[in-house]
mmCIF file of C-alpha atoms and ligand atoms in Angstrom:
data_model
loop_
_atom_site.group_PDB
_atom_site.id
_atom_site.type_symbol
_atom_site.label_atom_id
_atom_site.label_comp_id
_atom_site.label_asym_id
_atom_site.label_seq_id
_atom_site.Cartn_x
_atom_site.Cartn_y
_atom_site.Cartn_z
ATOM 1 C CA UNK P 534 -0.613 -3.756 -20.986
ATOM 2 C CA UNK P 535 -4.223 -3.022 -19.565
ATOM 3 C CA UNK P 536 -4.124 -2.122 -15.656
ATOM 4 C CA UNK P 537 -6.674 -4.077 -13.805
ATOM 5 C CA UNK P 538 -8.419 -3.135 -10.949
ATOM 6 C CA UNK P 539 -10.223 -5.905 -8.575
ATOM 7 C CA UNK P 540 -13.526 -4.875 -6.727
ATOM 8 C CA UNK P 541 -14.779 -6.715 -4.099
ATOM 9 C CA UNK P 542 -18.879 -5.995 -3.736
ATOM 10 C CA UNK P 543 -19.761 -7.399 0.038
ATOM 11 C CA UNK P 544 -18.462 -11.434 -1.636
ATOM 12 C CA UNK P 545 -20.022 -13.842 1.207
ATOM 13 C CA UNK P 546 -19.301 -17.572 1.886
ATOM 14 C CA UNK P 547 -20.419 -20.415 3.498
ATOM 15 C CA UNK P 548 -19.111 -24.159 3.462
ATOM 16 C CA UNK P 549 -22.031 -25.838 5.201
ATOM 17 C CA UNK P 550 -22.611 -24.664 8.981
ATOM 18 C CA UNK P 551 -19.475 -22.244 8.469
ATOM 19 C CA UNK P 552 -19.056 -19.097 7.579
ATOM 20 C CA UNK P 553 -16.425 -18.330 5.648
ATOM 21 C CA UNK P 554 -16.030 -14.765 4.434
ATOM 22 C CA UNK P 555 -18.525 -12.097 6.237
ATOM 23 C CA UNK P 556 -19.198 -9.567 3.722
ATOM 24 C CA UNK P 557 -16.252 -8.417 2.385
ATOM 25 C CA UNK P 558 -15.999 -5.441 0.572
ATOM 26 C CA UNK P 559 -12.270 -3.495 -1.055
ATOM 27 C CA UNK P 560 -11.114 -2.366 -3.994
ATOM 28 C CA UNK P 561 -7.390 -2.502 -5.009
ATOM 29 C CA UNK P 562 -6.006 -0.239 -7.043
ATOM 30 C CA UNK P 563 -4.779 -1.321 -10.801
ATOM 31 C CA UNK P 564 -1.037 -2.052 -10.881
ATOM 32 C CA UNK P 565 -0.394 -2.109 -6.789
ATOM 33 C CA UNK P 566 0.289 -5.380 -4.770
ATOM 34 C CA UNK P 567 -1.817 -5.681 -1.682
ATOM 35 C CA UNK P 568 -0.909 -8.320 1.050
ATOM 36 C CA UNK P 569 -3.749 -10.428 2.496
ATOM 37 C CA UNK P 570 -2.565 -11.467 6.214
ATOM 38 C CA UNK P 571 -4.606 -13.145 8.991
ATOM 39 C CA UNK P 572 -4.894 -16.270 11.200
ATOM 40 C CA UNK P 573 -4.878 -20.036 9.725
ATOM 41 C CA UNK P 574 -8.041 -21.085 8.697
ATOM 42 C CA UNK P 575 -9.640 -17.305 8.281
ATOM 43 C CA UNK P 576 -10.824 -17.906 4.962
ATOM 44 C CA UNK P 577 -7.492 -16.002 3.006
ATOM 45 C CA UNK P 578 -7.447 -18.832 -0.043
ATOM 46 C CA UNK P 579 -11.182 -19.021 -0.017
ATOM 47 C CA UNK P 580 -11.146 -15.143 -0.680
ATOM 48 C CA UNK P 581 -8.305 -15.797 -3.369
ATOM 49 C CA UNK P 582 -10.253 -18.731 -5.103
ATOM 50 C CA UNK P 583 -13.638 -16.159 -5.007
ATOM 51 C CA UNK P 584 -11.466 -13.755 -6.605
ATOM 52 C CA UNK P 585 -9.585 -16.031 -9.296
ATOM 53 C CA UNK P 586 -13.199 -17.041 -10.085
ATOM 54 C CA UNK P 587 -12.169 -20.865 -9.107
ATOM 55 C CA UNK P 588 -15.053 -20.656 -6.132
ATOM 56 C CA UNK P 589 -18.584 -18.801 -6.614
ATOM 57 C CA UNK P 590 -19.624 -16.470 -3.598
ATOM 58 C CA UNK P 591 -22.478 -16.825 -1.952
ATOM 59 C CA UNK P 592 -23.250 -13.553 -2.235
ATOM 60 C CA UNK P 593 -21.667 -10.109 -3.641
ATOM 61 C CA UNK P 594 -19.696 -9.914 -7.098
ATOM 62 C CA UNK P 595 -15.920 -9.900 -7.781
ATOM 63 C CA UNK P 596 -15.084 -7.607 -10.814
ATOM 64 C CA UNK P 597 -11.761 -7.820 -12.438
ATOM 65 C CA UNK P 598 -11.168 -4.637 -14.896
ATOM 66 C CA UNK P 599 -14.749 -4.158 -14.681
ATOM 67 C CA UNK P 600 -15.304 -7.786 -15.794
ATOM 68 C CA UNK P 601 -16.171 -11.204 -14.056
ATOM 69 C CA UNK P 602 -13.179 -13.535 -13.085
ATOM 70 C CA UNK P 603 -13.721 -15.366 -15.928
ATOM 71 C CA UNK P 604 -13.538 -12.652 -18.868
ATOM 72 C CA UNK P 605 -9.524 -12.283 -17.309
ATOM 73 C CA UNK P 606 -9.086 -16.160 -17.584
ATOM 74 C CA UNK P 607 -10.349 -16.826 -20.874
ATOM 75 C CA UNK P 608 -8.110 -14.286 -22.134
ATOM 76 C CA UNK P 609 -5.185 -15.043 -20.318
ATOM 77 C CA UNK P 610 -4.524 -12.640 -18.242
ATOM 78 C CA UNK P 611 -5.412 -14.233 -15.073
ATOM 79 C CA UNK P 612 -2.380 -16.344 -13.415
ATOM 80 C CA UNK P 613 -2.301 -18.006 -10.339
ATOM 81 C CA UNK P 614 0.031 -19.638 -7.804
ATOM 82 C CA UNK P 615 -1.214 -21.566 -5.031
ATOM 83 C CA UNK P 616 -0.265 -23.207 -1.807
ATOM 84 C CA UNK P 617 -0.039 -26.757 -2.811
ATOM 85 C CA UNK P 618 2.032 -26.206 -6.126
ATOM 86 C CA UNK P 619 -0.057 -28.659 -8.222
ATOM 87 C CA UNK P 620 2.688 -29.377 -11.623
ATOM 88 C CA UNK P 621 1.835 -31.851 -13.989
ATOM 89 C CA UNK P 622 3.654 -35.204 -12.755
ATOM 90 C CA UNK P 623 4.867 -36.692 -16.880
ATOM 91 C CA UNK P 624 5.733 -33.200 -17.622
ATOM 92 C CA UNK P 625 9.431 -31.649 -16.851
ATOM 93 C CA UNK P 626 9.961 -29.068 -14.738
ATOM 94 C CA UNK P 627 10.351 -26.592 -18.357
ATOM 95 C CA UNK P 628 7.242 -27.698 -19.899
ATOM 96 C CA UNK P 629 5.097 -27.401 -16.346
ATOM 97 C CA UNK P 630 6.745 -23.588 -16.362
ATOM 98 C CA UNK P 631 5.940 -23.353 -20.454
ATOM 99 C CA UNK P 632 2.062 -24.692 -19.533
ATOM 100 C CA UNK P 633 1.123 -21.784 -18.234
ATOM 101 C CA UNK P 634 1.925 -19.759 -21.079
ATOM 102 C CA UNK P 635 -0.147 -22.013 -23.211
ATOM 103 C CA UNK P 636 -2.859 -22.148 -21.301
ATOM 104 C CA UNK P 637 -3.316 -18.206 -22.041
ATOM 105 C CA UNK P 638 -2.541 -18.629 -25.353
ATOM 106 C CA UNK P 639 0.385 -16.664 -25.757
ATOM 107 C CA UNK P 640 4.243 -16.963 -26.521
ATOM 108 C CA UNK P 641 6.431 -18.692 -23.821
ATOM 109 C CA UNK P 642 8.886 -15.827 -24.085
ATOM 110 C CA UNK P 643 12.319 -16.703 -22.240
ATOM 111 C CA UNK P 644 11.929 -19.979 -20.314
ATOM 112 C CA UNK P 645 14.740 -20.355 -19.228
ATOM 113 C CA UNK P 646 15.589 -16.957 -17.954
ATOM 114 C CA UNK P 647 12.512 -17.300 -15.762
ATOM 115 C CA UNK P 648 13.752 -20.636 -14.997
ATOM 116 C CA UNK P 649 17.107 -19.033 -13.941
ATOM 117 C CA UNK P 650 15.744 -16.161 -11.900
ATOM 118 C CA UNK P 651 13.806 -18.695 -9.619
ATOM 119 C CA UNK P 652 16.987 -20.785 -9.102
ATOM 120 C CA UNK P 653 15.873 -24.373 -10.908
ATOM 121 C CA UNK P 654 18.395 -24.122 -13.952
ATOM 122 C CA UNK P 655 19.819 -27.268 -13.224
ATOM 123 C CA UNK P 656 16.522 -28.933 -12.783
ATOM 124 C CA UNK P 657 14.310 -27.568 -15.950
ATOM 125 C CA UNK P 658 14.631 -31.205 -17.188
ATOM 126 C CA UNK P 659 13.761 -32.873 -13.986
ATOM 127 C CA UNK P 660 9.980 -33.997 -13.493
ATOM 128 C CA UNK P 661 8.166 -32.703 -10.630
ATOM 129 C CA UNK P 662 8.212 -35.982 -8.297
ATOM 130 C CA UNK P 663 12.369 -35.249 -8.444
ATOM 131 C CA UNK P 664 12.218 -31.998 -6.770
ATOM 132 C CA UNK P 665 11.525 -30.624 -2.820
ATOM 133 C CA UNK P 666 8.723 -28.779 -1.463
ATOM 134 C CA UNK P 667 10.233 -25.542 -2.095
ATOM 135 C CA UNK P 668 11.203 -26.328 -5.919
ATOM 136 C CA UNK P 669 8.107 -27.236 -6.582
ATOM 137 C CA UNK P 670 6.639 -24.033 -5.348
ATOM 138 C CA UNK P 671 8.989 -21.922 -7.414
ATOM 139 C CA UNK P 672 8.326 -23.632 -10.655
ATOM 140 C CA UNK P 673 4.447 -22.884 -9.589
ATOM 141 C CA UNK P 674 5.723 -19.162 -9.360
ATOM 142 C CA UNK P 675 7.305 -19.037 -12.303
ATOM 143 C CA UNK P 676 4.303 -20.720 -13.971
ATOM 144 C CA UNK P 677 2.381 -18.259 -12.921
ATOM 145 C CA UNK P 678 4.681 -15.160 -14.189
ATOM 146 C CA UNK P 679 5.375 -17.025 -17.390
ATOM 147 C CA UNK P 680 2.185 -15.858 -18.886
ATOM 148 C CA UNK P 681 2.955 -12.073 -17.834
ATOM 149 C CA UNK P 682 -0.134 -11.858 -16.395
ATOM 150 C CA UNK P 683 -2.856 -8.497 -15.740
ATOM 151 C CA UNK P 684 -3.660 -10.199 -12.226
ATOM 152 C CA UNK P 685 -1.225 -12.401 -10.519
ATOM 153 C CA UNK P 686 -2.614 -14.201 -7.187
ATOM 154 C CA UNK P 687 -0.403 -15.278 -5.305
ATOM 155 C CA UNK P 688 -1.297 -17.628 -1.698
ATOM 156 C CA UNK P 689 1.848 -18.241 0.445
ATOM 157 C CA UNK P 690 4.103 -18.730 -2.281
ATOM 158 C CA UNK P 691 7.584 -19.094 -0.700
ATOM 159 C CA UNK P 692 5.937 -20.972 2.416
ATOM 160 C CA UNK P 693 8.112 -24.058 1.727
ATOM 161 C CA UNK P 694 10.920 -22.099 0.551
ATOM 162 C CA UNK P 695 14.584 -21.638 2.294
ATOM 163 C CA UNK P 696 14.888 -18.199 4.022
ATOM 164 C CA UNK P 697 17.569 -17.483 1.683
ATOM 165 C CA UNK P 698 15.833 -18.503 -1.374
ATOM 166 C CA UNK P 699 13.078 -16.658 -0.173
ATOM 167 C CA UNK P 700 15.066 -13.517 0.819
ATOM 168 C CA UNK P 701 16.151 -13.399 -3.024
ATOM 169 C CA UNK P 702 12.877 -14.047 -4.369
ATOM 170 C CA UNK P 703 11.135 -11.319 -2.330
ATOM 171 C CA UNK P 704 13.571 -8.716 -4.080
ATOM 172 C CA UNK P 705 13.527 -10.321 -7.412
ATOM 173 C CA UNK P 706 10.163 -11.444 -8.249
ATOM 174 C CA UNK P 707 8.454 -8.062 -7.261
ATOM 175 C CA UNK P 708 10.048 -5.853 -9.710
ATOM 176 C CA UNK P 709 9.166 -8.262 -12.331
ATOM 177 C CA UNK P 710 5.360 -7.860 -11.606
ATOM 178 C CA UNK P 711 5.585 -4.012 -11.127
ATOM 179 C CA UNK P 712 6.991 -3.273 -14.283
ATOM 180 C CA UNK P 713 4.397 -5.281 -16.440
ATOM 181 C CA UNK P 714 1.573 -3.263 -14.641
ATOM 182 C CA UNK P 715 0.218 -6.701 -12.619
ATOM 183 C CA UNK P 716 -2.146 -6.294 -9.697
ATOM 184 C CA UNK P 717 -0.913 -9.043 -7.525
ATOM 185 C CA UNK P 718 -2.593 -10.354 -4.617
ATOM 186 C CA UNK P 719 -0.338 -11.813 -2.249
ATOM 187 C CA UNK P 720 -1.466 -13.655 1.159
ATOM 188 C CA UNK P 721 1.426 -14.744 3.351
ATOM 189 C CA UNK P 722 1.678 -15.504 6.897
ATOM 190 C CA UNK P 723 5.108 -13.582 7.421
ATOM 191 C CA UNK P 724 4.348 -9.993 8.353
ATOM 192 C CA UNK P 725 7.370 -8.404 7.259
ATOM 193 C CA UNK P 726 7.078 -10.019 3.573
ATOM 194 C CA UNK P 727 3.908 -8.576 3.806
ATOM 195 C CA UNK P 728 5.223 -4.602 4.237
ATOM 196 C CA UNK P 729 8.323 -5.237 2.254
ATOM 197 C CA UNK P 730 6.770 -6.305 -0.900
ATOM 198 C CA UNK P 731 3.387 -4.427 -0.776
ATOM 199 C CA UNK P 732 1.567 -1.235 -1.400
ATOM 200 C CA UNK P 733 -0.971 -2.145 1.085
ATOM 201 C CA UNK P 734 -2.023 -4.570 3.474
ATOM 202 C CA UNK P 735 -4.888 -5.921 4.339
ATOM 203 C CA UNK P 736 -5.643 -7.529 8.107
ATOM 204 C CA UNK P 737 -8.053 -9.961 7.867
ATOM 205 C CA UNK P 738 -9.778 -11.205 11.467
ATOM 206 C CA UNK P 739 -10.201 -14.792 12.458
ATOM 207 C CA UNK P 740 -13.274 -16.832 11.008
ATOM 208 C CA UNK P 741 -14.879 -15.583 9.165
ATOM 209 C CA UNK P 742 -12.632 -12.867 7.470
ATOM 210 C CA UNK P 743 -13.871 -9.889 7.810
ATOM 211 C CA UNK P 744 -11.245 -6.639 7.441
ATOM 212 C CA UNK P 745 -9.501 -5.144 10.375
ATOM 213 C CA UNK P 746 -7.671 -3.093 8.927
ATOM 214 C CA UNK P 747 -6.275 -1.378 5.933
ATOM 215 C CA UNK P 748 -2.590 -0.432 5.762
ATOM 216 C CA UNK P 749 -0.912 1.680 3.353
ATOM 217 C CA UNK P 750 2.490 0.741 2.533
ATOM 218 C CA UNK P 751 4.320 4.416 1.687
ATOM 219 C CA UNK P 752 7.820 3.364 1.453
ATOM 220 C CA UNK P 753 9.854 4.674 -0.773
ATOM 221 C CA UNK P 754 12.866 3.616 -3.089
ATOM 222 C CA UNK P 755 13.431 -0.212 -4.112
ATOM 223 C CA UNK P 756 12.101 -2.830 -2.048
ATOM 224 C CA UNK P 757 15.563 -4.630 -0.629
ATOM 225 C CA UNK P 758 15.585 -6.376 2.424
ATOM 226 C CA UNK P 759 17.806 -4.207 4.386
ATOM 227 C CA UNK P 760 15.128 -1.650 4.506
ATOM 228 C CA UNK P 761 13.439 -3.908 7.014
ATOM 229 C CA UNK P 762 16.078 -2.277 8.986
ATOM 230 C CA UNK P 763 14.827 0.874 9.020
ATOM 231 C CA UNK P 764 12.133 2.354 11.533
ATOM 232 C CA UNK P 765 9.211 3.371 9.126
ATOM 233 C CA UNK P 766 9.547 -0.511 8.203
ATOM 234 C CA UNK P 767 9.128 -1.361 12.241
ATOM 235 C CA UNK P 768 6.474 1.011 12.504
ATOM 236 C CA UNK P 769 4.317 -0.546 9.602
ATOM 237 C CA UNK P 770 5.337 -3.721 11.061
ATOM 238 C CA UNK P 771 3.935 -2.849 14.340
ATOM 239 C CA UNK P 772 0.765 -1.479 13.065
ATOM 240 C CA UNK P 773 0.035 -5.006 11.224
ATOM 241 C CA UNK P 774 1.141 -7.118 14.281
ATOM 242 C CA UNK P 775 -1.421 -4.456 16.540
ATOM 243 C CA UNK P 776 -4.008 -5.427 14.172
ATOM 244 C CA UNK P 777 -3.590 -8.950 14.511
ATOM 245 C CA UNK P 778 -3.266 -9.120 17.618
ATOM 246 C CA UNK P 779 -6.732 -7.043 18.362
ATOM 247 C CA UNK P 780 -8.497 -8.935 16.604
ATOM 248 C CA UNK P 781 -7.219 -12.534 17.660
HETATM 249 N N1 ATP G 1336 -13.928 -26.670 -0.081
HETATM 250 C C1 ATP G 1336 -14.143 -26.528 1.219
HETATM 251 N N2 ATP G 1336 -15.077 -27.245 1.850
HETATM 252 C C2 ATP G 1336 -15.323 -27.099 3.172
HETATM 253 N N3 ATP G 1336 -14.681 -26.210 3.955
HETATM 254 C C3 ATP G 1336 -13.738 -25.464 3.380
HETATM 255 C C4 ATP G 1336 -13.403 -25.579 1.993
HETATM 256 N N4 ATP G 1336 -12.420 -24.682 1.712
HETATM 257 C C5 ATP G 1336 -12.141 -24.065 2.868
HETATM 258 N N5 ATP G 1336 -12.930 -24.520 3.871
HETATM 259 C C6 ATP G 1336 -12.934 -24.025 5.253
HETATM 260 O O1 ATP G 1336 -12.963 -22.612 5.194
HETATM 261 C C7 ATP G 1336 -12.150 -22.060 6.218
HETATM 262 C C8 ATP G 1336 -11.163 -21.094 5.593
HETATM 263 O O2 ATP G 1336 -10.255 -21.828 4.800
HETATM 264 P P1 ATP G 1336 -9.127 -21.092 3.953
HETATM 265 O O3 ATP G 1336 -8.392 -22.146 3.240
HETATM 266 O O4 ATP G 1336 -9.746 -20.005 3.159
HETATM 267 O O5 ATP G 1336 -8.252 -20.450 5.132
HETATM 268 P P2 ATP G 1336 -6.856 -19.673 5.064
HETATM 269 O O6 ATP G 1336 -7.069 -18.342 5.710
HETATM 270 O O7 ATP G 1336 -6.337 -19.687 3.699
HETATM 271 O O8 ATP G 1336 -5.934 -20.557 6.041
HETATM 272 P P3 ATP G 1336 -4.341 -20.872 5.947
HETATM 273 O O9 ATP G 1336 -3.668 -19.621 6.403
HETATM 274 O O10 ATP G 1336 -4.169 -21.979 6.932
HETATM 275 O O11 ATP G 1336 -4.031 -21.259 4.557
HETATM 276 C C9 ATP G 1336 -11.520 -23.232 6.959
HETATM 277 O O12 ATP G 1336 -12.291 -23.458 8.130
HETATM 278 C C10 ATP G 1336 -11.678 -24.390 6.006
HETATM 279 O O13 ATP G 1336 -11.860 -25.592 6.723
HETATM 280 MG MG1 MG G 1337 -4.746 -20.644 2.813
#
């Protein structure tokens, strides 16, 4: 599979009287997962939505691979999965999951192993309206990895799920994405997901989102929670907190 890098080329935003995104300007690296944390209401999703080519900047240019946002979709190889998990109501929890492989035009692939991994085996029948919060969000995962995409965005997607679902998902779901060569955006609002499933991470200040700072992620080894035991994990931890906290 291609790698894809993402270049962001000082994107701007306004929603009437508001700014949005100050010029923003990053590039992240083909293959790596970079987290996107800051305060509610900074302008994270907008930046996501300018990025999956769902909301036009202002100003600046988002290139994908080189391309606009929209090359990656029409081939497929764009997936998202988004705060409010929004699954088609008539269809079952399967089908929703099997959508987003036909919306990129390629082969489901195993269904119900992907169904498995994200916990809703007994529900793949079920229609959307039958299942909590939480389900819903990790069919709208697994929609999204269905598709094996080049560039996965990803904005708060355990929010509404249980800490222990969660806890299994954060070891899970990332080696999935890292061996298909996906550059994954993630935003999420809990710092240590942040360091424990990223490469990088980006601090983002309060309206409008501008970057604080930029945080490599060097740790070694797989990603398993108990390493958030370690110190180099409360270091990096730290350094994100510091940075939110400076800039609050
Ligand atoms: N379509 C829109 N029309 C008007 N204002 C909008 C629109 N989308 C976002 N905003 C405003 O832009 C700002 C940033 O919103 P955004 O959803 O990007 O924040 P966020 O960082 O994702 O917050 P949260 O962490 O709460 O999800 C907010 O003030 C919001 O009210
Ligand atoms: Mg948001």
């Amino acid at each position: 599979m291609a790698c894809v890098d993402i270049h962001c080329d000082n994107i701007t935003k306004r929603f009437g009287a508001t700014e949005v995104v100050a010029p923003f300007s990053v590039t992240l690296a083909a293959g790596h997962t970079t987290a996107l944390v800051g305060p509610s209401g900074c302008g994270k999703s907008t930046i996501l939505r300018i990025i999956a080519g769902l909301d036009t900047p202002d100003g600046g240019t988002v290139a994908l691979g080189g391309d606009p946002p929209k090359t990656l979709a029409k081939r497929g190889a764009l997936a998202m999965a988004f705060q409010d998990p929004s699954l088609l109501p008539w269809r079952s929890v399967r089908a929703n999951i099997a959508l987003g492989a036909e919306l990129a035009r390629k082969p489901a692939g195993d269904v119900d192993a992907l169904i498995d991994l994200v916990g809703l085996s007994s529900f793949a029948d079920h229609r959307p309206a039958e299942l909590s919060g939480g389900m819903r969000q990790r069919a709208a995962i697994a929609r999204s990895l269905i598709s094996a995409p080049e560039v996965l965005l990803l904005d708060e997607p355990f929010g509404a799920v249980d800490a222990m679902t969660r806890r299994r998902l954060n070891e899970e779901l990332p080696p999935l994405w890292r061996s298909r060569g996906a550059t994954v955006v993630l935003v999420t609002h809990s710092v240590q997901e942040a360091v424990l499933l990223s490469d990088r991470v980006l601090v983002l200040s309060p309206r409008p989102a501008r970057l604080v700072a930029d945080i490599p992620v060097d740790l070694s080894g797989p990603r398993e929670n108990t390493l958030a035991q370690t110190d180099k994990f409360a270091a990096l931890s730290r350094r994100v907190f510091a940075a939110l906290e400076e800039c609050a």
